[in-house]
Structure formats: structure tokens, C-alpha cells
Coordinates of C-alpha atoms in Angstrom, one line a residue:
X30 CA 0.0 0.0 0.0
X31 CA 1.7 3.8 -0.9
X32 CA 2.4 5.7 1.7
X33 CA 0.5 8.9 2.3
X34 CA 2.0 12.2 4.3
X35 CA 0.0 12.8 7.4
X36 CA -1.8 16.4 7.9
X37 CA 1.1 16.6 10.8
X38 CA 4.0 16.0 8.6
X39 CA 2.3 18.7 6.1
X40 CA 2.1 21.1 8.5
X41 CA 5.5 20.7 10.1
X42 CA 6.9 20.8 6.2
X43 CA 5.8 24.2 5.7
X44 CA 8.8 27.1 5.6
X45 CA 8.3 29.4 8.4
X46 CA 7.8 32.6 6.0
X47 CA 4.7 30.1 5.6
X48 CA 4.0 29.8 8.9
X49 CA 4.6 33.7 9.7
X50 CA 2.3 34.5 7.1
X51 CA -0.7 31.9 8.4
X52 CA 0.1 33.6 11.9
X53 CA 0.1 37.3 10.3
X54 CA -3.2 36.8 8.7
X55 CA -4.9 34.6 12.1
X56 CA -3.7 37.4 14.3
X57 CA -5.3 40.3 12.1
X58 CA -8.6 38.5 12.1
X59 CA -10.7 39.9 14.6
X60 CA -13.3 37.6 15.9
X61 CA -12.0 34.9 13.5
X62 CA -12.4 31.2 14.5
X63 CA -9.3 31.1 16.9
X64 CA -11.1 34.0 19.2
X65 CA -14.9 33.3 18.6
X66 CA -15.6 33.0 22.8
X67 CA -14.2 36.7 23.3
X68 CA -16.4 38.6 21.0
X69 CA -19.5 38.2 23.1
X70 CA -18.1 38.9 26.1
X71 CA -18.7 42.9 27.5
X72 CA -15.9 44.9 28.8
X73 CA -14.3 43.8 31.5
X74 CA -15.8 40.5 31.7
X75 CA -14.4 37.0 30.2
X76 CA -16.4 33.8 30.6
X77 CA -14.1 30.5 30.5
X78 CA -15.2 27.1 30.0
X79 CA -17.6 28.4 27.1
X80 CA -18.4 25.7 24.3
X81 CA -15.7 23.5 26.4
X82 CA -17.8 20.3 25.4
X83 CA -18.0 19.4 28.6
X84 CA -14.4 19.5 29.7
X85 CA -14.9 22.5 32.4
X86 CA -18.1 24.8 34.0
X87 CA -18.7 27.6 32.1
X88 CA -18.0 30.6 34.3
X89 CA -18.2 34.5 33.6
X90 CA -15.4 36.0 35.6
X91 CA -15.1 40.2 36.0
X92 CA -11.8 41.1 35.0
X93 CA -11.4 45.1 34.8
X94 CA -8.4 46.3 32.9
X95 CA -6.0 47.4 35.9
X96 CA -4.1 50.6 34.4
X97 CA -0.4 50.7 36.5
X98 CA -0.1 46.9 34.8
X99 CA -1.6 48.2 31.2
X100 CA 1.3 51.1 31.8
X101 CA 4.3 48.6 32.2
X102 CA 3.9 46.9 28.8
X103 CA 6.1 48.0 26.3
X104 CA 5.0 51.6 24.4
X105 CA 4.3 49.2 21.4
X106 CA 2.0 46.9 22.6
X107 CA 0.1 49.7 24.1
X108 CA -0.3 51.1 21.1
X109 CA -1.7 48.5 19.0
X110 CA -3.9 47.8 21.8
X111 CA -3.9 43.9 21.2
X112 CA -2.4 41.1 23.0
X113 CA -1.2 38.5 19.9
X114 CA -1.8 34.9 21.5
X115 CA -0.1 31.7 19.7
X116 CA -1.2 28.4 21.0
X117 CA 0.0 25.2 19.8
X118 CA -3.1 23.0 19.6
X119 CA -2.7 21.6 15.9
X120 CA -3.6 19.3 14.7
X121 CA -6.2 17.4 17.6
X122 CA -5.9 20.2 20.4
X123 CA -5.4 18.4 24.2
X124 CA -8.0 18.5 25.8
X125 CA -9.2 20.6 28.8
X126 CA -5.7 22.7 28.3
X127 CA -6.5 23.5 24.4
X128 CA -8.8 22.4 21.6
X129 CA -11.3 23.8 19.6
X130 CA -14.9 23.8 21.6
X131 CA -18.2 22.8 20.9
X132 CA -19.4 24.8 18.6
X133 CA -16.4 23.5 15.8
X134 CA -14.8 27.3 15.6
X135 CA -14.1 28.7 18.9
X136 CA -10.2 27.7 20.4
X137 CA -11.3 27.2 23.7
X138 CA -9.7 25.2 27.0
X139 CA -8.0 26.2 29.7
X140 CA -4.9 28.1 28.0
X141 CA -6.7 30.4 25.8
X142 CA -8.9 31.2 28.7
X143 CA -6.1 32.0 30.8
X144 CA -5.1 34.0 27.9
X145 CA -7.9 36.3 27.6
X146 CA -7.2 36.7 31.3
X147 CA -4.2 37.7 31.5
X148 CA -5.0 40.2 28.6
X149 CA -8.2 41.6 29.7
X150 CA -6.1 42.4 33.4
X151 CA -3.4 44.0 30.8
X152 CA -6.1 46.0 29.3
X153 CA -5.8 44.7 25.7
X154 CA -7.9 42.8 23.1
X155 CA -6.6 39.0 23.2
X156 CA -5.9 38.0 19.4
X157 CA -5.7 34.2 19.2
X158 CA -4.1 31.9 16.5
X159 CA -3.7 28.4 16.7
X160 CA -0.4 26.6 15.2
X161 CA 1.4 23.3 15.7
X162 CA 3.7 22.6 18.6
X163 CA 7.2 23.3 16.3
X164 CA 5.5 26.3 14.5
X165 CA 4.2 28.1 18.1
X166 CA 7.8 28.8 18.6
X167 CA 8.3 30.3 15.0
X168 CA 5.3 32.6 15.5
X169 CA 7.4 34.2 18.9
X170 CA 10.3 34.3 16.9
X171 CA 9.1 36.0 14.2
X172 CA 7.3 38.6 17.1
X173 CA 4.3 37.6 15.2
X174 CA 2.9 36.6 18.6
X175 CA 3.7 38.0 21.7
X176 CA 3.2 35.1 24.1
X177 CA 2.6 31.6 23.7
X178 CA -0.4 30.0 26.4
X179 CA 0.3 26.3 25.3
X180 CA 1.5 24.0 28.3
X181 CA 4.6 24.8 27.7
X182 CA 7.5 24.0 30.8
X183 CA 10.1 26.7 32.0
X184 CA 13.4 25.0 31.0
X185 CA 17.1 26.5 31.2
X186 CA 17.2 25.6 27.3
X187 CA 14.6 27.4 26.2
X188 CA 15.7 30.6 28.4
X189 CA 18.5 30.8 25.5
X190 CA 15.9 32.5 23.2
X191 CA 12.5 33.2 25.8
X192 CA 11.3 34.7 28.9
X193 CA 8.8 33.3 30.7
X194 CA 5.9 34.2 33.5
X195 CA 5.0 31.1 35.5
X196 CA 0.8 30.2 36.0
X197 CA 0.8 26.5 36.8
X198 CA 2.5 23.5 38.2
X199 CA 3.7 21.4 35.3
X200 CA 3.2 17.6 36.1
X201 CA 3.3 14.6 33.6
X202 CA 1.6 11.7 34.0
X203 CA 0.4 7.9 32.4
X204 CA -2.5 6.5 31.2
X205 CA -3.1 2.9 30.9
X206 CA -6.4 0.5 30.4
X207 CA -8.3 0.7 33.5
X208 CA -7.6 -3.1 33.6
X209 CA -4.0 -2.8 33.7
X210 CA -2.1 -3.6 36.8
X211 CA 1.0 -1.6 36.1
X212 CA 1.7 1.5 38.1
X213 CA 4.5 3.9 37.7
X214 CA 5.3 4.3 41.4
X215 CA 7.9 7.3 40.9
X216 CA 10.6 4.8 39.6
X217 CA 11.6 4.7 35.7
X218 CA 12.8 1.2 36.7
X219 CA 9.1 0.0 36.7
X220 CA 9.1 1.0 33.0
X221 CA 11.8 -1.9 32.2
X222 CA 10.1 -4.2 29.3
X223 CA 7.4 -1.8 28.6
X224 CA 6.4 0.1 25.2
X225 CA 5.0 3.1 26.4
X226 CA 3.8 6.1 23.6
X227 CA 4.6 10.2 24.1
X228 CA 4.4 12.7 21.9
X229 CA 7.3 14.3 19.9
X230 CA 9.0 17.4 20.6
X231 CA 7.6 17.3 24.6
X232 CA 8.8 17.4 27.6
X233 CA 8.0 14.5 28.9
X234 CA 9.7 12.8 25.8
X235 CA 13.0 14.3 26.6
X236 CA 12.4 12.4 29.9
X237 CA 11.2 9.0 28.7
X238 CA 14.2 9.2 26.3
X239 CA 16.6 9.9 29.3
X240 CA 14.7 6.9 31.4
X241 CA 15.2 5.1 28.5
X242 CA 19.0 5.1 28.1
X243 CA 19.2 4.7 31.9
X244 CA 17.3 1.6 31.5
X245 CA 20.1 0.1 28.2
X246 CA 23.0 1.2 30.5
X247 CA 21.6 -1.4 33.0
X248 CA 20.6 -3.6 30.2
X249 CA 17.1 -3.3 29.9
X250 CA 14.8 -1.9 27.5
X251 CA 12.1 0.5 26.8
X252 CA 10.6 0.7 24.0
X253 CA 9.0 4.7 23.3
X254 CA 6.5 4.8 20.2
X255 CA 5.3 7.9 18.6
X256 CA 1.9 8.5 16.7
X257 CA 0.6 10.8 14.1
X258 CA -2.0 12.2 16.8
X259 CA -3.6 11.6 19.7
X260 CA -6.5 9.8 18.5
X261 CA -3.7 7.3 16.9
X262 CA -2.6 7.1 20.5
X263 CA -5.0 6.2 22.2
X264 CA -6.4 3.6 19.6
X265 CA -2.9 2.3 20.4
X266 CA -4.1 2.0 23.9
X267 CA -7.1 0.3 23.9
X268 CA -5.7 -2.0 20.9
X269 CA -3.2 -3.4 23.2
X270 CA -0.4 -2.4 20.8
X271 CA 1.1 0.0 23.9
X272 CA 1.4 -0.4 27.6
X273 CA 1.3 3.4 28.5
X274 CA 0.7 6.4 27.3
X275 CA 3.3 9.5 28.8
X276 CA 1.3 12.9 28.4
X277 CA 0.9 16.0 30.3
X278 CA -1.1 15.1 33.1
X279 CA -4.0 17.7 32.4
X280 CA -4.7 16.0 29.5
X281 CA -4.2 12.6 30.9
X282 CA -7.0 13.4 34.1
X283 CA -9.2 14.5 30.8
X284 CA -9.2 11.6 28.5
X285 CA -9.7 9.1 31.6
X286 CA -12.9 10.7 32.5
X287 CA -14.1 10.8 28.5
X288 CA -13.2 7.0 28.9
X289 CA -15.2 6.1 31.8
X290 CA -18.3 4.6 30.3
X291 CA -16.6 2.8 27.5
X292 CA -15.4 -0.6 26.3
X293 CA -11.9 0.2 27.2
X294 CA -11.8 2.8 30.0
X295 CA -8.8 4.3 31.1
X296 CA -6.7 4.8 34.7
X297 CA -3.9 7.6 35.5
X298 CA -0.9 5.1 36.6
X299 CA 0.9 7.6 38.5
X300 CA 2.4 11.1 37.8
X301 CA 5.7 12.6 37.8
X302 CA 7.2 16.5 38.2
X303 CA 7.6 17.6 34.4
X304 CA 11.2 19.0 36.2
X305 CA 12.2 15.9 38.0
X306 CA 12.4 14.7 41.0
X307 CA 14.6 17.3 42.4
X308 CA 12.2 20.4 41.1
X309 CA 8.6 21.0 41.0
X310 CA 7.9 21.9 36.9
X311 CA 6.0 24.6 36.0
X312 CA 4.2 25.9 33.4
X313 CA 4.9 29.2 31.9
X314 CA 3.9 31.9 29.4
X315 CA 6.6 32.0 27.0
X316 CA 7.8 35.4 25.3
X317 CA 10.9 36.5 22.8
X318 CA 13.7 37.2 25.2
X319 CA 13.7 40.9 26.2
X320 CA 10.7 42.0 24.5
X321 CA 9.5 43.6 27.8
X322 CA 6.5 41.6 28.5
X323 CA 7.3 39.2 30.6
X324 CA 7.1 40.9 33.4
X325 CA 3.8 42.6 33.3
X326 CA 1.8 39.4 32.3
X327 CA 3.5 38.1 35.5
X328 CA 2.2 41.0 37.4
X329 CA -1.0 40.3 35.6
X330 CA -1.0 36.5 37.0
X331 CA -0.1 37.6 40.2
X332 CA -3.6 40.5 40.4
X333 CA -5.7 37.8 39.1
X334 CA -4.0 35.3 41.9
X335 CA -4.9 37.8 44.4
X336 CA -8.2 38.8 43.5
X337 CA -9.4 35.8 43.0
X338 CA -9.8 34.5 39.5
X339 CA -7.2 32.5 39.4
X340 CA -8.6 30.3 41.9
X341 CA -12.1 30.3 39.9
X342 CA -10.1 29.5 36.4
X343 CA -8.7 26.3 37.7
X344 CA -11.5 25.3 39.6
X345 CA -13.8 25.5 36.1
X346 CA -11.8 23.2 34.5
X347 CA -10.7 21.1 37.6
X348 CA -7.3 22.0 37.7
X349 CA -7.2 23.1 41.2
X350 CA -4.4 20.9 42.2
X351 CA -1.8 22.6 39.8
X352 CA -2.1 26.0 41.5
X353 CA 0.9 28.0 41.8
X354 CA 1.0 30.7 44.7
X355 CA 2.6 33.2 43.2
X356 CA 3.7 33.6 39.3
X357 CA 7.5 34.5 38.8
X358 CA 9.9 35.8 35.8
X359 CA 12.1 33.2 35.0
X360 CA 12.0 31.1 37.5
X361 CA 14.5 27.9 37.9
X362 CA 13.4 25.4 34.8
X363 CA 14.4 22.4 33.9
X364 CA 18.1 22.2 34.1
X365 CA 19.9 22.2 30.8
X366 CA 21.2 18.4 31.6
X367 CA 17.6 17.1 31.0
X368 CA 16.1 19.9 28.8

């Protein structure tokens, strides 16, 4: 049978003037199909959890634009008025963090949510575009976007080229067939023998790769599969043809409870920090180095913190657990050894 490209390996073969061009034209678009939810919204007010098929409580929040925080962002970004969001949910989304909602237009989960948090705090309009994982990262290059909302973990590395605001723990974790007996138990030595799935480019496959070699040096194996998407994933799952799948735990707590009253439902088999065991991960709104704005979306996270929202973000799409206490520029990441 010939062998057909997959949407993902057409996407990730497009040149990034490409890709800065499909950004250009997303960001422009106001109340395209990236940033349907915000356009119904009145001033000062931004409902989360809308069209979230079920993934989180749909809850209208009051979020006044708080004008010491709108003055600290750079004279630029003032002056356009707009805060340019990339996430990178292409091609499936994950689910409740970022996917496109209910009504098969608006990019909706928790991220983009936070998002139009963080902006409406900043006093801006939050334009949204959606890209793949790799071409997120081209879009803040390019300065096409100004911040990426996409689960994406503070490392050391990726300090080299961004600056980042921290919101939320970062914790991975695996799924296997509720009928599986295999638990993780915080040791990658329980993963001897075992074909377990993750998806490329992540975090968390820079770890099972790492686990991985650990295991050969002591001469066992691992075997680590990747898949065109998720849905290939967890077919792989239920099929038998996998023993785990190693995701961001978010999406993990998800997919078990959209598995619950099927033929093959699904268990989390434990969890692990997305920094290791030495350091608590966390999850971070991702800038171009020195463009001036990681600091005010901090401050930004930090007001919503302590006013409340925060609290009632998580909470709507049961992410309560993953709280942070305060949000912090560059904090430690992931050391360059693992990242």
C-alpha cells in the first residue's frame, strides 16, 4: 500500500515565512475562528469554559483592565492595543488545556482562557491563533505573537531565546487500560520491558528518552512509540499495541474521565514533576527574550491570583491541584542536563 504524508508532517513541512504569514493573517482577524468565545463577552468580563464540550463549568469572571499593569507593557504593545496569542493546539488540540470547543470554531480550554485573562487584566484585546507545537515557537520568533499560552514548561534551554511568566504546576503523568495492573510508582525502573507512547518534541519525551537510556546502561529496554496524533494514540491504547501512554497530566486526568463509560476505559498510573524529581515543573507563558513583557503578564497572573480568578479559572476546569501561589519571571526550569 503507498504511503501517504499525514496532515502533521504537512504542516511541520511548511517554511516558516509560511507559517509567519498563516500567523500574520490569524492574528489580524478579529473575531476569526481562533477568538470566537471573546467577542461576546462585554468589557471587562471573560467567561471561561464556554463551548468546552464538557471539559470545564462555564464561568463569567469580572476582570477590569487594571491601568499601573496596562502602563508597564512596552510603548508598542500599548499602542496596538492587542495582545497576539499563539497556541500550539494543531492538529487534535489536548484537551481541557487546548482544543477547539463545541461549537467546531471557537479555540477554547484552559490556556486560551487564561489568555484572555491575562489580557483583559493588561487592558488589551486577546488576538488568538492556533499553530502546531514546532510552528508556536516560529510565530514568537518572528514577534508575530507576543506570548505563547500552550502548556509549555520553564526550562534552562529554552531561556537561551525566551522569557517566561509562570501560572501553573507542570506535572506529567500515564495512562493505561483501567484493567491494567501496572503502576508507575515514581521509579523509571518500573518502565523496564514496557512500550509506552509520548508525543514528539515534549517534555516529557525528553524524559522517557533519558529513562530510556538509563534503563540500556543497565541492560534493559524500553521501548518509546510515537503517533501521528492523539487519536492514533489512544487507539494504540485500547488495541493493546502500547502499555502506557506518557502525556501532560491535564490532558491525561481528561481523557480518563471521556473514557469512563466505555469498552476500554482508562486509569492515570501515576504522575511525575515535568522538572524531575529534584524540582517542581511549572508551566509558563513563553515570550521573545527581552521584549518587555514578561514581566507585566506576571504582574498580571499575580492581580488575578490575588483577587481571586485565578482560583475560579482552575477550579472551572478542575485543575485546582496545579495551582501555583505566586507567578514569577524566569523562575528555575528544567536544568539544561535534561532539557
Amino acid at each position: 500500500m503507498p504511503s501517504h504524508p499525514t496532515r502533521r508532517s504537512l504542516i511541520r513541512g511548511l517554511s516558516a515565512a509560511t507559517v509567519i504569514a498563516s500567523l500574520a493573517g490569524a492574528l489580524a482577524a478579529c473575531g476569526g475562528s481562533g477568538d470566537a468565545a471573546t467577542t461576546t463577552d462585554a468589557a471587562g468580563t471573560v467567561t471561561v469554559g464556554r463551548v468546552s464540550n464538557g471539559a470545564a463549568r462555564q464561568t463569567e469572571l469580572k476582570v477590569p483592565e487594571v491601568a499601573s499593569l496596562h502602563a508597564e507593557l512596552p510603548a508598542a504593545v500599548r499602542a496596538r492595543g492587542t495582545l497576539n496569542i499563539v497556541v500550539g493546539a494543531l492538529p487534535d488540540g489536548f484537551p481541557p488545556l487546548a482544543y477547539i470547543g463545541g461549537d467546531q470554531k471557537t479555540l477554547t480550554g484552559a490556556e486560551p482562557d487564561f489568555g484572555r485573562l491575562v489580557a483583559a487584566v493588561l487592558g488589551l484585546k486577546p488576538q488568538l491563533a492556533n499553530a502546531t507545537w514546532e510552528n508556536m515557537f516560529v510565530g514568537i520568533d518572528s514577534g508575530k505573537a507576543d506570548v505563547g499560552f500552550a502548556n509549555i514548561t520553564d526550562t534552562e534551554e529554552r531561556k537561551k531565546k525566551y522569557d517566561f511568566a509562570s501560572y501553573r504546576k507542570d506535572n506529567v503523568g500515564f495512562e493505561v487500560l483501567k484493567k491494567s495492573t501496572w503502576n508507575f510508582g515514581g521509579n523509571y525502573e518500573n518502565l523496564a520491558g514496557k512500550t509506552v507512547a509520548v508525543d514528539n518534541g515534549t517534555n516529557q519525551e525528553k524524559i522517557l528518552l533519558e529513562w530510556q537510556t538509563k534503563l540500556k546502561a543497565e541492560g534493559k529496554t524500553l521501548t518509546v512509540k510515537h503517533y501521528a496524533s492523539k487519536n492514533a494514540t489512544y487507539l494504540a491504547l485500547s488495541g493493546g499495541r502500547i502499555d502506557a501512554y506518557f502525556a501532560a497530566n491535564p490532558g491525561v486526568a481528561y481523557h480518563v474521565t471521556q473514557t469512563a463509560k466505555s469498552p476500554n476505559p482508562t486509569r492515570s498510573a501515576g504522575t511525575y514533576s515535568g522538572a524531575g524529581a529534584s524540582l517542581q515543573g511549572l508551566i509558563a507563558a513563553t515570550t521573545k527574550k527581552d521584549s518587555g513583557l514578561a514581566k507585566p503578564i506576571a504582574d498580571a497572573v499575580n492581580h488575578l491570583i490575588e483577587n481571586g480568578q485565578y482560583a475560579k479559572w482552575l477550579a472551572a476546569y478542575n485543575l485546582s491541584d496545579e495551582a501555583v501561589a505566586k507567578s514569577q519571571v524566569n523562575p528555575p526550569g528544567l536544568p539544561l542536563s535534561d532539557s
